[in-house]
CSV table of C-alpha atoms (C1' of nucleotides) in Angstrom, one decimal:
chain,number,residue,atom,x,y,z
A,1,VAL,CA,0.0,0.0,0.0
A,2,ALA,CA,2.2,3.0,-1.2
A,3,ASP,CA,-0.4,5.4,-1.1
A,4,GLY,CA,-2.1,7.1,2.1
A,5,ALA,CA,-5.4,5.5,1.3
A,6,THR,CA,-6.1,3.8,5.0
A,7,THR,CA,-9.7,3.9,5.4
A,8,VAL,CA,-11.6,0.9,3.9
A,9,GLU,CA,-14.9,0.9,2.6
A,10,VAL,CA,-17.2,-1.9,4.0
A,11,GLU,CA,-18.4,-2.9,0.0
A,12,ALA,CA,-16.7,-2.0,-2.6
A,13,GLY,CA,-18.2,1.1,-4.6
A,14,VAL,CA,-20.6,1.9,-2.1
A,15,LEU,CA,-21.5,5.5,-1.2
A,16,ARG,CA,-22.8,7.5,1.5
A,17,ILE,CA,-25.2,10.2,0.9
A,18,GLY,CA,-23.0,13.1,1.4
A,19,GLU,CA,-20.7,11.7,-1.5
A,20,VAL,CA,-23.7,11.3,-3.7
A,21,ALA,CA,-24.6,14.6,-3.2
A,22,ARG,CA,-21.4,15.9,-4.0
A,23,SER,CA,-20.9,14.2,-6.9
A,24,THR,CA,-24.2,14.9,-8.6
A,25,GLY,CA,-24.5,18.5,-7.3
A,26,LEU,CA,-27.8,17.5,-5.1
A,27,THR,CA,-28.2,18.1,-1.3
A,28,PRO,CA,-28.7,15.3,1.1
A,29,ARG,CA,-32.1,16.3,1.7
A,30,THR,CA,-33.0,16.4,-1.5
A,31,LEU,CA,-32.0,12.3,-2.1
A,32,ARG,CA,-33.9,11.7,1.3
A,33,TYR,CA,-36.9,13.7,-0.3
A,34,TRP,CA,-36.5,11.5,-3.5
A,35,GLU,CA,-36.4,8.7,-1.2
A,36,GLU,CA,-39.9,9.8,0.9
A,37,ILE,CA,-41.5,9.9,-2.6
A,38,GLY,CA,-40.1,6.4,-3.7
A,39,LEU,CA,-38.7,7.8,-7.0
A,40,LEU,CA,-35.2,6.6,-5.4
A,41,ARG,CA,-34.2,4.0,-3.1
A,42,PRO,CA,-30.9,3.3,-1.6
A,43,THR,CA,-29.4,0.2,-2.1
A,44,GLY,CA,-29.1,-0.6,1.1
A,45,TYR,CA,-28.7,0.8,5.0
A,46,ARG,CA,-26.2,0.4,7.8
A,47,LYS,CA,-27.7,-0.6,11.0
A,48,SER,CA,-26.8,3.0,12.4
A,49,GLY,CA,-29.8,4.2,9.6
A,50,GLU,CA,-27.4,5.4,7.4
A,51,ARG,CA,-28.1,5.2,3.5
A,52,LEU,CA,-26.1,3.2,1.1
A,53,TYR,CA,-25.8,3.7,-2.5
A,54,ALA,CA,-24.5,2.0,-5.1
A,55,PRO,CA,-23.2,3.4,-8.8
A,56,SER,CA,-26.3,2.5,-10.7
A,57,ASP,CA,-28.3,4.8,-8.3
A,58,LEU,CA,-25.7,7.7,-9.3
A,59,ALA,CA,-26.9,7.0,-13.0
A,60,ARG,CA,-30.2,6.9,-12.1
A,61,VAL,CA,-29.7,10.4,-10.5
A,62,GLY,CA,-28.3,11.6,-13.4
A,63,ARG,CA,-31.3,10.7,-15.8
A,64,ILE,CA,-33.9,12.1,-13.2
A,65,ARG,CA,-32.4,15.5,-13.2
A,66,ASP,CA,-32.3,15.4,-17.2
A,67,LEU,CA,-36.0,14.6,-17.1
A,68,GLN,CA,-36.5,17.3,-14.4
A,69,GLU,CA,-34.2,20.2,-15.5
A,70,LEU,CA,-34.2,19.6,-19.4
A,71,LEU,CA,-38.0,18.4,-19.8
A,72,GLY,CA,-39.4,20.1,-17.0
A,73,PHE,CA,-41.1,17.1,-15.6
A,74,SER,CA,-42.9,16.6,-12.1
A,75,LEU,CA,-41.5,14.2,-9.8
A,76,THR,CA,-44.4,11.9,-10.6
A,77,GLU,CA,-43.7,12.1,-14.2
A,78,VAL,CA,-40.2,11.5,-13.8
A,79,ARG,CA,-41.0,8.2,-12.1
A,80,ALA,CA,-43.6,7.3,-14.9
A,81,VAL,CA,-40.8,7.7,-17.6
A,82,LEU,CA,-38.5,6.0,-15.8
A,83,ASP,CA,-40.4,2.8,-15.7
A,84,THR,CA,-39.9,2.7,-19.1
A,85,GLU,CA,-36.4,2.8,-19.4
A,86,ASP,CA,-35.1,-0.2,-20.7
A,87,VAL,CA,-33.1,-1.2,-17.7
A,88,ASP,CA,-36.0,-1.6,-15.7
A,89,VAL,CA,-38.4,-3.1,-18.6
A,90,LEU,CA,-35.8,-5.8,-19.3
A,91,ASP,CA,-35.3,-6.5,-15.7
A,92,ARG,CA,-39.2,-6.7,-15.8
A,93,VAL,CA,-39.2,-9.1,-18.5
A,94,ARG,CA,-36.8,-11.5,-16.8
A,95,SER,CA,-38.5,-11.5,-13.2
A,96,GLU,CA,-41.4,-12.0,-14.9
A,97,LEU,CA,-40.0,-14.8,-16.6
A,98,ARG,CA,-38.4,-16.4,-13.1
A,99,ASP,CA,-42.0,-15.8,-11.5
A,100,GLY,CA,-43.0,-18.4,-13.9
A,101,ASP,CA,-44.9,-16.4,-16.7
A,102,PRO,CA,-43.4,-17.7,-19.8
A,103,SER,CA,-46.0,-16.3,-22.4
A,104,PRO,CA,-44.3,-14.5,-25.1
A,105,ARG,CA,-47.2,-12.0,-25.8
A,106,ARG,CA,-46.7,-10.4,-22.2
A,107,ARG,CA,-43.0,-9.9,-22.9
A,108,ARG,CA,-43.8,-8.3,-25.8
A,109,GLU,CA,-46.6,-5.9,-24.4
A,110,LEU,CA,-43.6,-5.0,-21.8
A,111,LEU,CA,-41.0,-4.3,-24.7
A,112,GLU,CA,-43.4,-2.7,-27.1
A,113,ALA,CA,-44.6,0.0,-24.5
A,114,GLY,CA,-41.3,0.6,-23.9
A,115,VAL,CA,-40.1,1.6,-27.1
A,116,THR,CA,-43.6,3.4,-27.6
A,117,ALA,CA,-42.7,5.7,-24.7
A,118,ASN,CA,-39.2,6.3,-25.7
A,119,ASP,CA,-40.2,7.2,-29.3
A,120,ALA,CA,-42.7,9.7,-27.4
A,121,LEU,CA,-39.7,11.4,-25.1
A,122,LEU,CA,-37.8,11.4,-28.1
A,123,GLY,CA,-40.5,13.6,-29.8
A,124,ARG,CA,-40.6,15.8,-26.9
A,125,LEU,CA,-36.5,16.1,-26.8
A,126,ASP,CA,-36.6,17.2,-30.3
A,127,GLU,CA,-39.5,20.1,-29.7
A,128,THR,CA,-37.4,20.9,-26.7
A,129,LEU,CA,-34.3,21.3,-29.1
A,130,ALA,CA,-36.2,23.4,-31.7
A,131,ARG,CA,-37.5,25.9,-29.0
A,132,ILE,CA,-34.0,26.5,-27.5
A,133,ARG,CA,-32.2,27.1,-31.2
A,134,ALA,CA,-35.3,29.5,-31.6
A,135,PHE,CA,-34.6,31.3,-28.4
A,136,ARG,CA,-31.1,31.4,-29.2
A,137,ASP,CA,-31.4,33.1,-32.2
A,138,GLU,CA,-33.7,35.6,-30.9
A,139,ARG,CA,-31.0,36.6,-28.6
A,140,ALA,CA,-28.1,36.4,-31.0
A,141,ALA,CA,-30.4,39.1,-32.9
A,142,SER,CA,-30.8,41.0,-29.8
A,143,ALA,CA,-26.9,40.9,-29.0
A,144,ALA,CA,-26.4,42.0,-32.4
A,145,ARG,CA,-28.8,45.2,-32.4
A,146,MET,CA,-26.7,46.4,-29.3
A,147,ARG,CA,-23.4,46.0,-30.9
A,148,ALA,CA,-25.3,48.0,-33.9
A,149,ALA,CA,-26.1,50.7,-31.1
A,150,LEU,CA,-22.8,50.6,-29.8
A,151,GLU,CA,-21.3,51.4,-33.0
A,152,GLU,CA,-23.7,54.2,-33.7
A,153,PHE,CA,-22.4,56.2,-30.7
A,154,ARG,CA,-18.9,55.7,-31.4
A,155,GLU,CA,-19.2,57.9,-34.0
B,1,VAL,CA,-69.0,46.1,-41.5
B,2,ALA,CA,-69.2,43.0,-43.7
B,3,ASP,CA,-68.2,40.2,-40.7
B,4,GLY,CA,-69.9,39.3,-37.3
B,5,ALA,CA,-67.5,41.8,-35.5
B,6,THR,CA,-69.8,43.9,-33.2
B,7,THR,CA,-68.2,44.0,-29.9
B,8,VAL,CA,-65.8,46.9,-29.9
B,9,GLU,CA,-62.4,47.3,-27.9
B,10,VAL,CA,-62.1,50.3,-25.8
B,11,GLU,CA,-58.5,50.3,-27.1
B,12,ALA,CA,-57.2,48.5,-30.0
B,13,GLY,CA,-55.1,45.4,-29.6
B,14,VAL,CA,-55.6,45.5,-25.7
B,15,LEU,CA,-56.0,42.4,-24.1
B,16,ARG,CA,-57.7,41.0,-20.9
B,17,ILE,CA,-56.1,38.7,-18.3
B,18,GLY,CA,-58.4,35.6,-19.8
B,19,GLU,CA,-57.3,36.3,-23.4
B,20,VAL,CA,-53.9,36.4,-22.5
B,21,ALA,CA,-53.9,33.4,-20.3
B,22,ARG,CA,-55.5,31.6,-23.3
B,23,SER,CA,-53.2,32.5,-25.9
B,24,THR,CA,-50.1,31.9,-23.9
B,25,GLY,CA,-51.2,28.8,-22.1
B,26,LEU,CA,-50.8,30.4,-18.7
B,27,THR,CA,-53.3,31.0,-16.1
B,28,PRO,CA,-55.0,34.2,-14.7
B,29,ARG,CA,-53.3,33.2,-11.3
B,30,THR,CA,-50.0,33.2,-12.8
B,31,LEU,CA,-50.1,36.2,-14.7
B,32,ARG,CA,-51.4,38.1,-11.2
B,33,TYR,CA,-48.6,36.2,-9.3
B,34,TRP,CA,-45.8,37.8,-11.9
B,35,GLU,CA,-47.3,41.3,-11.3
B,36,GLU,CA,-47.3,40.7,-7.6
B,37,ILE,CA,-43.6,40.2,-7.7
B,38,GLY,CA,-42.9,42.9,-10.2
B,39,LEU,CA,-42.1,40.6,-13.2
B,40,LEU,CA,-45.0,41.3,-15.5
B,41,ARG,CA,-47.3,44.7,-15.0
B,42,PRO,CA,-49.9,45.1,-17.4
B,43,THR,CA,-49.9,48.1,-19.4
B,44,GLY,CA,-53.0,49.8,-17.8
B,45,TYR,CA,-56.4,49.0,-15.5
B,46,ARG,CA,-59.5,49.8,-16.1
B,47,LYS,CA,-61.4,51.5,-13.4
B,48,SER,CA,-63.1,48.0,-12.2
B,49,GLY,CA,-59.9,47.3,-11.3
B,50,GLU,CA,-59.6,45.0,-14.8
B,51,ARG,CA,-55.9,43.9,-16.3
B,52,LEU,CA,-55.3,45.1,-19.4
B,53,TYR,CA,-52.3,44.0,-21.8
B,54,ALA,CA,-50.6,45.3,-25.0
B,55,PRO,CA,-49.5,43.0,-27.5
B,56,SER,CA,-45.7,43.9,-26.2
B,57,ASP,CA,-46.6,42.2,-23.0
B,58,LEU,CA,-47.6,38.9,-24.5
B,59,ALA,CA,-44.0,38.8,-26.3
B,60,ARG,CA,-42.5,39.1,-22.7
B,61,VAL,CA,-44.4,36.6,-21.6
B,62,GLY,CA,-43.0,34.2,-24.3
B,63,ARG,CA,-39.5,35.1,-23.3
B,64,ILE,CA,-40.2,34.7,-19.4
B,65,ARG,CA,-41.6,31.1,-20.3
B,66,ASP,CA,-38.5,30.1,-22.2
B,67,LEU,CA,-36.0,31.5,-19.6
B,68,GLN,CA,-38.0,29.7,-16.9
B,69,GLU,CA,-38.8,26.6,-18.6
B,70,LEU,CA,-35.8,25.7,-20.9
B,71,LEU,CA,-33.0,27.0,-18.8
B,72,GLY,CA,-34.7,26.3,-15.5
B,73,PHE,CA,-34.0,29.9,-14.0
B,74,SER,CA,-35.8,31.3,-11.1
B,75,LEU,CA,-38.0,34.2,-11.6
B,76,THR,CA,-35.7,36.5,-9.9
B,77,GLU,CA,-33.2,35.2,-12.0
B,78,VAL,CA,-35.5,35.6,-15.2
B,79,ARG,CA,-36.0,39.3,-14.2
B,80,ALA,CA,-32.4,39.7,-13.8
B,81,VAL,CA,-31.8,38.3,-17.3
B,82,LEU,CA,-34.8,40.5,-19.1
B,83,ASP,CA,-33.2,43.7,-17.5
B,84,THR,CA,-30.4,43.0,-20.1
B,85,GLU,CA,-32.8,42.5,-23.2
B,86,ASP,CA,-32.3,45.2,-25.9
B,87,VAL,CA,-35.3,46.2,-26.1
B,88,ASP,CA,-35.1,47.3,-22.1
B,89,VAL,CA,-31.5,48.3,-22.4
B,90,LEU,CA,-32.0,50.7,-25.9
B,91,ASP,CA,-35.1,52.1,-23.9
B,92,ARG,CA,-32.9,53.0,-20.6
B,93,VAL,CA,-30.4,54.5,-22.9
B,94,ARG,CA,-33.0,56.6,-24.2
B,95,SER,CA,-34.8,57.6,-21.2
B,96,GLU,CA,-31.0,58.5,-19.7
B,97,LEU,CA,-30.6,60.8,-22.7
B,98,ARG,CA,-33.9,62.5,-22.3
B,99,ASP,CA,-33.3,62.8,-18.7
B,100,GLY,CA,-30.3,64.8,-19.1
B,101,ASP,CA,-27.2,62.4,-18.8
B,102,PRO,CA,-25.5,62.5,-22.3
B,103,SER,CA,-22.6,61.1,-21.1
B,104,PRO,CA,-21.5,58.5,-24.1
B,105,ARG,CA,-20.0,56.6,-21.2
B,106,ARG,CA,-22.8,55.7,-19.6
B,107,ARG,CA,-24.4,54.7,-22.9
B,108,ARG,CA,-21.5,52.4,-23.9
B,109,GLU,CA,-21.6,50.9,-20.1
B,110,LEU,CA,-25.2,50.0,-20.6
B,111,LEU,CA,-24.8,48.7,-24.0
B,112,GLU,CA,-21.8,46.6,-23.1
B,113,ALA,CA,-23.2,45.4,-20.0
B,114,GLY,CA,-26.0,44.1,-22.2
B,115,VAL,CA,-23.8,42.1,-24.7
B,116,THR,CA,-21.8,40.7,-22.3
B,117,ALA,CA,-25.1,39.5,-20.3
B,118,ASN,CA,-26.3,38.2,-23.9
B,119,ASP,CA,-23.0,36.1,-24.7
B,120,ALA,CA,-23.4,34.6,-21.1
B,121,LEU,CA,-27.0,33.2,-22.1
B,122,LEU,CA,-26.0,32.2,-25.3
B,123,GLY,CA,-23.2,30.3,-23.6
B,124,ARG,CA,-25.8,28.7,-21.2
B,125,LEU,CA,-28.2,27.9,-24.2
B,126,ASP,CA,-25.5,25.9,-25.7
B,127,GLU,CA,-24.3,23.9,-22.8
B,128,THR,CA,-28.2,23.0,-22.2
B,129,LEU,CA,-28.4,22.1,-26.6
B,130,ALA,CA,-25.6,19.9,-25.7
B,131,ARG,CA,-27.1,18.0,-22.7
B,132,ILE,CA,-30.5,17.3,-24.4
B,133,ARG,CA,-28.4,15.9,-27.7
B,134,ALA,CA,-26.4,13.6,-25.1
B,135,PHE,CA,-30.2,12.5,-23.3
B,136,ARG,CA,-31.7,12.0,-26.7
B,137,ASP,CA,-28.8,9.7,-28.0
B,138,GLU,CA,-28.7,7.5,-24.5
B,139,ARG,CA,-32.4,7.2,-25.1
B,140,ALA,CA,-32.2,6.6,-28.7
B,141,ALA,CA,-29.9,3.6,-27.5
B,142,SER,CA,-32.2,2.4,-25.1
B,143,ALA,CA,-35.3,2.3,-27.7
B,144,ALA,CA,-32.9,0.2,-29.9
B,145,ARG,CA,-31.6,-2.6,-27.1
B,146,MET,CA,-35.5,-3.0,-26.4
B,147,ARG,CA,-36.2,-3.5,-30.0
B,148,ALA,CA,-33.1,-5.8,-30.4
B,149,ALA,CA,-35.0,-7.8,-27.3
B,150,LEU,CA,-38.1,-8.1,-29.1
B,151,GLU,CA,-36.5,-9.4,-32.0
B,152,GLU,CA,-34.8,-12.1,-29.8
B,153,PHE,CA,-38.2,-13.1,-28.2
B,154,ARG,CA,-39.8,-13.2,-31.9
B,155,GLU,CA,-37.2,-16.1,-32.9
C,1,DT,C1',-82.1,38.3,-14.0
C,2,DT,C1',-78.8,34.7,-15.8
C,3,DG,C1',-74.0,34.2,-17.8
C,4,DC,C1',-69.2,35.5,-18.1
C,5,DT,C1',-65.4,37.3,-16.9
C,6,DC,C1',-63.0,39.7,-13.5
C,7,DC,C1',-61.7,40.5,-8.8
C,8,DT,C1',-59.3,40.1,-3.9
C,9,DC,C1',-58.2,37.2,0.2
C,10,DA,C1',-56.4,33.2,1.8
C,11,DC,C1',-55.5,28.4,2.5
C,12,DG,C1',-53.0,24.2,-0.3
C,13,DT,C1',-49.4,22.0,-2.5
C,14,DC,C1',-44.9,20.5,-4.5
C,15,DA,C1',-39.9,20.2,-4.4
C,16,DC,C1',-37.4,20.8,-1.8
C,17,DG,C1',-33.8,24.7,2.2
C,18,DT,C1',-32.9,25.3,6.4
C,19,DG,C1',-31.8,25.3,11.0
C,20,DA,C1',-32.5,22.4,15.7
C,21,DG,C1',-31.2,18.4,18.6
C,22,DG,C1',-28.8,14.3,18.5
C,23,DT,C1',-25.8,9.7,17.3
C,24,DG,C1',-21.8,7.3,15.4
C,25,DG,C1',-17.1,6.2,14.3
C,26,DC,C1',-11.8,7.7,13.6
D,1,DT,C1',-12.9,14.8,24.2
D,2,DT,C1',-13.2,17.2,19.2
D,3,DG,C1',-14.7,17.1,14.3
D,4,DC,C1',-17.0,15.4,10.7
D,5,DT,C1',-21.1,13.3,9.0
D,6,DC,C1',-25.0,10.8,9.4
D,7,DC,C1',-30.1,10.6,11.4
D,8,DT,C1',-35.1,12.7,12.3
D,9,DC,C1',-38.7,16.2,12.9
D,10,DA,C1',-40.6,20.2,11.6
D,11,DC,C1',-41.0,24.8,9.6
D,12,DG,C1',-39.9,28.0,5.8
D,13,DT,C1',-40.2,29.1,0.6
D,14,DC,C1',-41.2,29.7,-4.1
D,15,DA,C1',-44.4,29.5,-7.9
D,16,DC,C1',-48.1,28.6,-8.3
D,17,DG,C1',-53.4,25.9,-7.7
D,18,DT,C1',-57.9,26.1,-6.1
D,19,DG,C1',-61.9,27.3,-4.1
D,20,DA,C1',-64.9,31.3,-1.6
D,21,DG,C1',-67.4,35.0,-1.7
D,22,DG,C1',-68.3,39.4,-4.3
D,23,DT,C1',-68.4,42.7,-8.3
D,24,DG,C1',-69.1,44.8,-13.5
D,25,DG,C1',-71.0,44.8,-18.5
D,26,DC,C1',-73.9,42.1,-22.4
DNA sequence: TTGCTCCTCACGTCACGTGAGGTGGC
DNA sequence: TTGCTCCTCACGTCACGTGAGGTGGC
């Protein structure tokens, strides 16, 4: 052990709430609130009550923020959209297989619903992209007008 | 008068709060709240207290929504950004001229601050555009994975 | 008079922020 | 023991939503 690392993590890659907060730019309060409403549950707890998060939770945090900030979804809407993610959908397909529902009909339904939801989301993202581009053009024109006014005063 | 227009507007192009709400997708409550915090004041009032909005107010509503929804600004931040708009900045330059401050130094300061603020805004817009594109790509990949799973089950 | 829209309180809600007071491991 | 981070209440805040009760013009 050449470097100064002496603290040992109980489980590898497991993060405490403060570490998740720092690496995502959120506050611990936000993460606790998301848990309160069932949006993001930590993978485990210590006996003391301390929350423990896995790396996959970090990825989920990123997708929640995207839906919230980039598309303006409420947390209820965010949860609905996350239910259509491929990770979740494919997990559900596999767990239904384990639970003894081998009907290909049900599996196809889940996957097709996921694909449909994704297409709707892609549509909204493209709308938002178009709105931002239009707004950026307006602002570029505004800056140009002010620069022109500056030139005018200069003479 | 060939068409069915019989109602006459007191002042041409002037809108009541309900009409503004409908054409912008907001609620009257939202418009009153924005007035409460000094973000959007109607151009006038009737003796009865009824609010009257001009077409220019409609344009301002659009820009407020863009800053709020597309960039996630708080209403305090929105107001600060709107103060750097060319319409407002150029108006201020002119009114300072009327009020007897003919110093070209002051005019240049106002315009240069406006241009700088606009450039910062354009930067944020480009960042947001990049984030949305990345998110869209992730989701497109997710849809592709689910489509692949569908194909798998089909055989 | 009946509708429709407007008005002003004023309390409710969503997504957290912000202390208050206390516990657990180096 | 001192710091640091964690915990659970619990009240505050921002940006409205949602009635409650009343007015003004066709």
